[in-house]
PDB file of C-alpha atoms in Angstrom:
ATOM      1  CA  MET Q   8      16.180  29.141  29.192  1.00 73.00           C
ATOM      2  CA  GLN Q   9      16.236  32.609  30.057  1.00 79.00           C
ATOM      3  CA  LEU Q  10      14.754  35.701  28.148  1.00 76.00           C
ATOM      4  CA  VAL Q  11      15.086  39.211  28.098  1.00 82.00           C
ATOM      5  CA  VAL Q  12      11.422  40.480  27.571  1.00 83.00           C
ATOM      6  CA  ALA Q  13      11.271  43.618  28.678  1.00 86.00           C
ATOM      7  CA  ARG Q  14      13.383  46.697  30.521  1.00 90.00           C
ATOM      8  CA  ILE Q  15      11.379  48.926  32.962  1.00 91.00           C
ATOM      9  CA  GLY Q  16      10.900  52.629  32.422  1.00 90.00           C
ATOM     10  CA  ARG Q  17       9.411  55.475  34.510  1.00 92.00           C
ATOM     11  CA  ALA Q  18       7.282  55.101  36.838  1.00 92.00           C
ATOM     12  CA  HIS Q  19       3.746  56.538  35.763  1.00 93.00           C
ATOM     13  CA  GLY Q  20       1.297  58.015  37.751  1.00 88.00           C
ATOM     14  CA  ILE Q  21       1.243  57.617  41.943  1.00 91.00           C
ATOM     15  CA  LYS Q  22      -0.415  54.212  42.184  1.00 90.00           C
ATOM     16  CA  GLY Q  23       2.679  52.078  41.281  1.00 91.00           C
ATOM     17  CA  GLU Q  24       2.545  51.555  37.763  1.00 93.00           C
ATOM     18  CA  VAL Q  25       5.630  51.530  35.495  1.00 94.00           C
ATOM     19  CA  THR Q  26       6.128  52.068  31.534  1.00 91.00           C
ATOM     20  CA  VAL Q  27       7.947  49.311  29.869  1.00 90.00           C
ATOM     21  CA  GLU Q  28      10.063  48.712  27.055  1.00 86.00           C
ATOM     22  CA  VAL Q  29       9.153  46.107  25.491  1.00 83.00           C
ATOM     23  CA  ARG Q  30      11.528  43.539  24.319  1.00 77.00           C
ATOM     24  CA  THR Q  31       9.590  40.294  23.146  1.00 75.00           C
ATOM     25  CA  ASP Q  32       7.234  39.694  19.883  1.00 69.00           C
ATOM     26  CA  GLU Q  33       4.804  37.732  22.090  1.00 72.00           C
ATOM     27  CA  PRO Q  34       4.310  40.615  25.137  1.00 77.00           C
ATOM     28  CA  GLU Q  35       0.312  39.344  26.079  1.00 77.00           C
ATOM     29  CA  LEU Q  36       2.074  35.759  26.644  1.00 77.00           C
ATOM     30  CA  ARG Q  37       5.001  36.800  28.719  1.00 82.00           C
ATOM     31  CA  LEU Q  38       3.958  39.976  30.613  1.00 85.00           C
ATOM     32  CA  GLY Q  39       0.108  38.677  31.133  1.00 87.00           C
ATOM     33  CA  PRO Q  40      -0.819  38.873  34.725  1.00 90.00           C
ATOM     34  CA  GLY Q  41       0.073  36.461  36.842  1.00 90.00           C
ATOM     35  CA  ALA Q  42       3.586  36.417  35.250  1.00 88.00           C
ATOM     36  CA  VAL Q  43       6.498  35.824  37.257  1.00 90.00           C
ATOM     37  CA  LEU Q  44       9.763  37.236  35.739  1.00 91.00           C
ATOM     38  CA  ALA Q  45      12.991  36.745  37.065  1.00 90.00           C
ATOM     39  CA  THR Q  46      15.369  40.646  37.164  1.00 89.00           C
ATOM     40  CA  ASP Q  47      18.719  42.006  36.288  1.00 88.00           C
ATOM     41  CA  PRO Q  48      19.752  42.883  38.649  1.00 89.00           C
ATOM     42  CA  ALA Q  49      18.760  39.503  40.599  1.00 87.00           C
ATOM     43  CA  SER Q  50      18.363  41.167  44.231  1.00 86.00           C
ATOM     44  CA  VAL Q  51      15.164  43.062  42.280  1.00 85.00           C
ATOM     45  CA  GLY Q  52      13.149  40.044  41.497  1.00 80.00           C
ATOM     46  CA  PRO Q  53      11.613  38.012  41.119  1.00 92.00           C
ATOM     47  CA  MET Q  54       8.353  40.009  40.473  1.00 91.00           C
ATOM     48  CA  THR Q  55       4.864  38.983  39.876  1.00 92.00           C
ATOM     49  CA  ILE Q  56       2.713  40.958  37.519  1.00 91.00           C
ATOM     50  CA  GLU Q  57      -0.211  42.259  38.942  1.00 93.00           C
ATOM     51  CA  SER Q  58      -1.981  43.794  36.005  1.00 91.00           C
ATOM     52  CA  GLY Q  59      -1.314  45.639  32.812  1.00 89.00           C
ATOM     53  CA  ARG Q  60      -2.491  48.017  30.350  1.00 89.00           C
ATOM     54  CA  VAL Q  61      -1.827  50.117  27.342  1.00 88.00           C
ATOM     55  CA  HIS Q  62      -1.714  53.554  27.509  1.00 87.00           C
ATOM     56  CA  SER Q  63      -1.042  56.304  24.677  1.00 85.00           C
ATOM     57  CA  GLY Q  64       0.822  53.263  22.750  1.00 83.00           C
ATOM     58  CA  ARG Q  65       2.675  52.570  25.850  1.00 87.00           C
ATOM     59  CA  LEU Q  66       2.611  48.902  28.243  1.00 88.00           C
ATOM     60  CA  LEU Q  67       2.048  49.821  32.051  1.00 91.00           C
ATOM     61  CA  LEU Q  68       2.784  46.936  34.188  1.00 92.00           C
ATOM     62  CA  ARG Q  69       2.211  47.058  38.044  1.00 93.00           C
ATOM     63  CA  PHE Q  70       4.231  44.343  39.884  1.00 92.00           C
ATOM     64  CA  GLU Q  71       2.543  42.807  43.303  1.00 92.00           C
ATOM     65  CA  GLY Q  72       4.347  44.723  46.198  1.00 91.00           C
ATOM     66  CA  VAL Q  73       4.618  47.847  44.428  1.00 91.00           C
ATOM     67  CA  ARG Q  74       2.299  50.158  45.953  1.00 92.00           C
ATOM     68  CA  ASP Q  75       3.654  53.982  45.004  1.00 92.00           C
ATOM     69  CA  ARG Q  76       5.576  55.852  42.726  1.00 93.00           C
ATOM     70  CA  THR Q  77       8.584  55.606  44.872  1.00 92.00           C
ATOM     71  CA  GLY Q  78       8.600  51.999  44.576  1.00 90.00           C
ATOM     72  CA  ALA Q  79       8.209  52.211  40.793  1.00 92.00           C
ATOM     73  CA  GLU Q  80      10.763  54.779  40.449  1.00 93.00           C
ATOM     74  CA  ALA Q  81      13.243  52.218  42.011  1.00 91.00           C
ATOM     75  CA  LEU Q  82      12.466  49.522  39.302  1.00 93.00           C
ATOM     76  CA  ARG Q  83      13.690  51.463  36.856  1.00 91.00           C
ATOM     77  CA  ASN Q  84      16.014  49.909  34.219  1.00 92.00           C
ATOM     78  CA  THR Q  85      15.604  46.616  35.606  1.00 92.00           C
ATOM     79  CA  ILE Q  86      15.310  43.863  32.809  1.00 91.00           C
ATOM     80  CA  LEU Q  87      12.667  41.575  33.199  1.00 91.00           C
ATOM     81  CA  ILE Q  88      13.141  37.734  32.032  1.00 89.00           C
ATOM     82  CA  ALA Q  89      10.966  34.808  31.578  1.00 86.00           C
ATOM     83  CA  GLU Q  90      12.045  31.316  31.789  1.00 82.00           C
ATOM     84  CA  VAL Q  91      11.008  29.863  28.256  1.00 76.00           C
ATOM     85  CA  ASP Q  92      11.416  26.164  27.492  1.00 71.00           C
ATOM     86  CA  PRO Q  93      14.261  25.529  25.103  1.00 66.00           C
ATOM     87  CA  GLU Q  94      11.544  23.379  22.731  1.00 67.00           C
ATOM     88  CA  GLU Q  95       9.178  26.052  22.675  1.00 66.00           C
ATOM     89  CA  LEU Q  96       8.854  27.485  19.295  1.00 66.00           C
ATOM     90  CA  PRO Q  97       6.887  30.622  18.313  1.00 67.00           C
ATOM     91  CA  GLU Q  98       3.253  30.520  16.782  1.00 65.00           C
ATOM     92  CA  GLU Q  99       4.370  31.431  13.431  1.00 68.00           C
ATOM     93  CA  GLU Q 100       6.067  28.919  10.829  1.00 69.00           C
ATOM     94  CA  ASP Q 101       8.392  32.050   9.771  1.00 72.00           C
ATOM     95  CA  GLU Q 102       9.711  33.319  13.288  1.00 75.00           C
ATOM     96  CA  PHE Q 103      12.123  32.419  14.808  1.00 80.00           C
ATOM     97  CA  TYR Q 104      13.936  32.874  18.629  1.00 75.00           C
ATOM     98  CA  ASP Q 105      17.213  34.578  19.197  1.00 77.00           C
ATOM     99  CA  HIS Q 106      18.744  31.605  20.488  1.00 76.00           C
ATOM    100  CA  GLN Q 107      17.398  29.890  17.930  1.00 81.00           C
ATOM    101  CA  LEU Q 108      18.950  31.438  15.327  1.00 85.00           C
ATOM    102  CA  MET Q 109      22.242  31.999  17.224  1.00 85.00           C
ATOM    103  CA  ASP Q 110      25.470  30.239  15.877  1.00 89.00           C
ATOM    104  CA  LEU Q 111      23.831  28.895  13.009  1.00 91.00           C
ATOM    105  CA  ASP Q 112      26.153  28.799   9.736  1.00 92.00           C
ATOM    106  CA  VAL Q 113      25.611  31.491   7.003  1.00 93.00           C
ATOM    107  CA  VAL Q 114      26.502  29.982   3.459  1.00 92.00           C
ATOM    108  CA  LEU Q 115      25.455  31.673   0.131  1.00 91.00           C
ATOM    109  CA  LYS Q 116      22.949  29.793  -2.405  1.00 90.00           C
ATOM    110  CA  ASP Q 117      25.473  28.350  -4.181  1.00 90.00           C
ATOM    111  CA  GLY Q 118      26.846  26.565  -0.636  1.00 88.00           C
ATOM    112  CA  THR Q 119      29.454  29.392  -0.400  1.00 88.00           C
ATOM    113  CA  GLU Q 120      30.193  29.818   3.659  1.00 91.00           C
ATOM    114  CA  VAL Q 121      30.281  32.944   4.789  1.00 91.00           C
ATOM    115  CA  GLY Q 122      30.087  32.870   8.810  1.00 92.00           C
ATOM    116  CA  ARG Q 123      28.225  32.275  11.599  1.00 93.00           C
ATOM    117  CA  ILE Q 124      25.326  34.390  13.653  1.00 92.00           C
ATOM    118  CA  THR Q 125      27.191  35.735  16.259  1.00 90.00           C
ATOM    119  CA  GLU Q 126      25.020  38.235  17.675  1.00 86.00           C
ATOM    120  CA  ILE Q 127      21.231  39.272  16.730  1.00 84.00           C
ATOM    121  CA  SER Q 128      20.267  43.098  16.547  1.00 82.00           C
ATOM    122  CA  HIS Q 129      16.900  44.050  16.811  1.00 76.00           C
ATOM    123  CA  LEU Q 130      16.266  47.718  15.454  1.00 75.00           C
ATOM    124  CA  PRO Q 131      13.082  49.169  14.718  1.00 72.00           C
ATOM    125  CA  SER Q 132      12.768  49.238  10.850  1.00 78.00           C
ATOM    126  CA  GLN Q 133      14.394  45.441  11.128  1.00 81.00           C
ATOM    127  CA  ASP Q 134      16.319  42.802  12.738  1.00 84.00           C
ATOM    128  CA  LEU Q 135      20.285  42.368  11.594  1.00 88.00           C
ATOM    129  CA  PHE Q 136      22.290  39.218  12.082  1.00 90.00           C
ATOM    130  CA  ILE Q 137      25.847  40.070  12.654  1.00 90.00           C
ATOM    131  CA  VAL Q 138      28.009  37.285  11.282  1.00 92.00           C
ATOM    132  CA  GLU Q 139      31.331  36.563  12.442  1.00 92.00           C
ATOM    133  CA  ARG Q 140      33.734  35.797   9.070  1.00 90.00           C
ATOM    134  CA  ALA Q 141      36.529  33.188   9.275  1.00 88.00           C
ATOM    135  CA  ASP Q 142      38.823  35.729   9.110  1.00 90.00           C
ATOM    136  CA  GLY Q 143      37.585  37.332  12.048  1.00 88.00           C
ATOM    137  CA  SER Q 144      36.051  40.230  10.185  1.00 89.00           C
ATOM    138  CA  GLU Q 145      31.816  40.986  11.070  1.00 89.00           C
ATOM    139  CA  VAL Q 146      29.146  41.581   8.435  1.00 90.00           C
ATOM    140  CA  MET Q 147      25.702  42.620   9.310  1.00 90.00           C
ATOM    141  CA  ILE Q 148      23.165  40.538   6.806  1.00 91.00           C
ATOM    142  CA  PRO Q 149      19.510  42.602   7.395  1.00 91.00           C
ATOM    143  CA  PHE Q 150      16.882  39.266   8.609  1.00 90.00           C
ATOM    144  CA  VAL Q 151      14.574  39.814   5.738  1.00 89.00           C
ATOM    145  CA  GLU Q 152      13.212  37.464   2.897  1.00 87.00           C
ATOM    146  CA  GLU Q 153      14.557  39.134   0.049  1.00 91.00           C
ATOM    147  CA  ILE Q 154      18.291  38.570   1.602  1.00 91.00           C
ATOM    148  CA  VAL Q 155      18.076  35.361   3.856  1.00 92.00           C
ATOM    149  CA  VAL Q 156      15.833  32.781   2.200  1.00 91.00           C
ATOM    150  CA  GLU Q 157      15.746  30.107   3.969  1.00 91.00           C
ATOM    151  CA  ILE Q 158      16.561  29.143   7.603  1.00 90.00           C
ATOM    152  CA  ASP Q 159      17.329  25.349   8.035  1.00 88.00           C
ATOM    153  CA  LEU Q 160      16.766  24.714  11.947  1.00 85.00           C
ATOM    154  CA  ALA Q 161      17.599  20.805  11.398  1.00 84.00           C
ATOM    155  CA  GLU Q 162      20.716  21.748   9.083  1.00 90.00           C
ATOM    156  CA  GLN Q 163      21.906  24.599  11.165  1.00 90.00           C
ATOM    157  CA  LYS Q 164      22.219  26.758   8.662  1.00 92.00           C
ATOM    158  CA  ALA Q 165      20.850  30.516   7.249  1.00 92.00           C
ATOM    159  CA  VAL Q 166      20.918  30.651   3.134  1.00 93.00           C
ATOM    160  CA  ILE Q 167      21.215  34.052   1.825  1.00 91.00           C
ATOM    161  CA  ASP Q 168      21.260  35.675  -1.356  1.00 91.00           C
ATOM    162  CA  PRO Q 169      23.121  39.191  -0.466  1.00 90.00           C
ATOM    163  CA  PRO Q 170      22.840  42.332  -3.152  1.00 88.00           C
ATOM    164  CA  PRO Q 171      26.052  42.874  -4.527  1.00 85.00           C
ATOM    165  CA  GLY Q 172      28.559  44.974  -1.822  1.00 82.00           C
ATOM    166  CA  LEU Q 173      26.641  43.713   1.252  1.00 84.00           C
ATOM    167  CA  ILE Q 174      28.871  40.978   2.068  1.00 80.00           C
ATOM    168  CA  ASP Q 175      31.839  41.765  -0.454  1.00 73.00           C
ATOM    169  CA  ASP Q 176      33.733  44.932  -1.981  1.00 60.00           C
ATOM    170  CA  ARG Q 177      32.069  44.096  -5.542  1.00 56.00           C
ATOM    171  CA  ALA Q 178      29.357  46.473  -5.351  1.00 51.00           C
ATOM    172  CA  GLU Q 179      27.426  47.509  -8.890  1.00 54.00           C
ATOM    173  CA  ILE Q 180      28.079  51.480  -9.580  1.00 55.00           C
ATOM    174  CA  ALA Q 181      25.054  52.811 -11.436  1.00 56.00           C
ATOM    175  CA  SER Q 182      25.396  55.975 -12.784  1.00 55.00           C
ATOM    176  CA  THR Q 183      23.348  57.917 -14.568  1.00 59.00           C
ATOM    177  CA  ARG Q 184      26.199  60.859 -15.437  1.00 61.00           C
ATOM    178  CA  ASP Q 185      28.221  60.913 -18.584  1.00 56.00           C
ATOM    179  CA  GLU Q 186      31.804  60.010 -17.881  1.00 55.00           C
ATOM    180  CA  ALA Q 187      33.489  63.319 -18.839  1.00 51.00           C
TER     181      ALA Q 187
END
């Protein structure tokens, strides 16, 4: 199975290094020297990582065969894709790969069906489940332990305990102002 692990950004310096936007929780595993990655567009790859380093908080990579700034600039916006065994699991017990979460049924703690996960959006502050409801509408569920109380891969379901108003319009209105 293929997983997107990074997007190549700007060239850095004159010796063929590029910045990368990391899109994996395991960059040391997926983006290490010797890693061979497929690309999008496919005509650019496959590419083999020659070396990597962190500079000013950004990951810089150098690929085999790319020796100058011109070659590095030609790679900009290329998506890097790793081949991953579908049976492979993340190291931490409470971590999941996107492909494990896709198509899980989402239910409330009492068993009421909410919908099915159709997309996972990775935002800077947290991840979101995009859940398609039976009527075709979508609801966004923050993937935080206060709301997503259980992921059961064997049963193919995510159990949630949402605050009022997250998945319905029954929000609790709290106001300190007196009604006049």
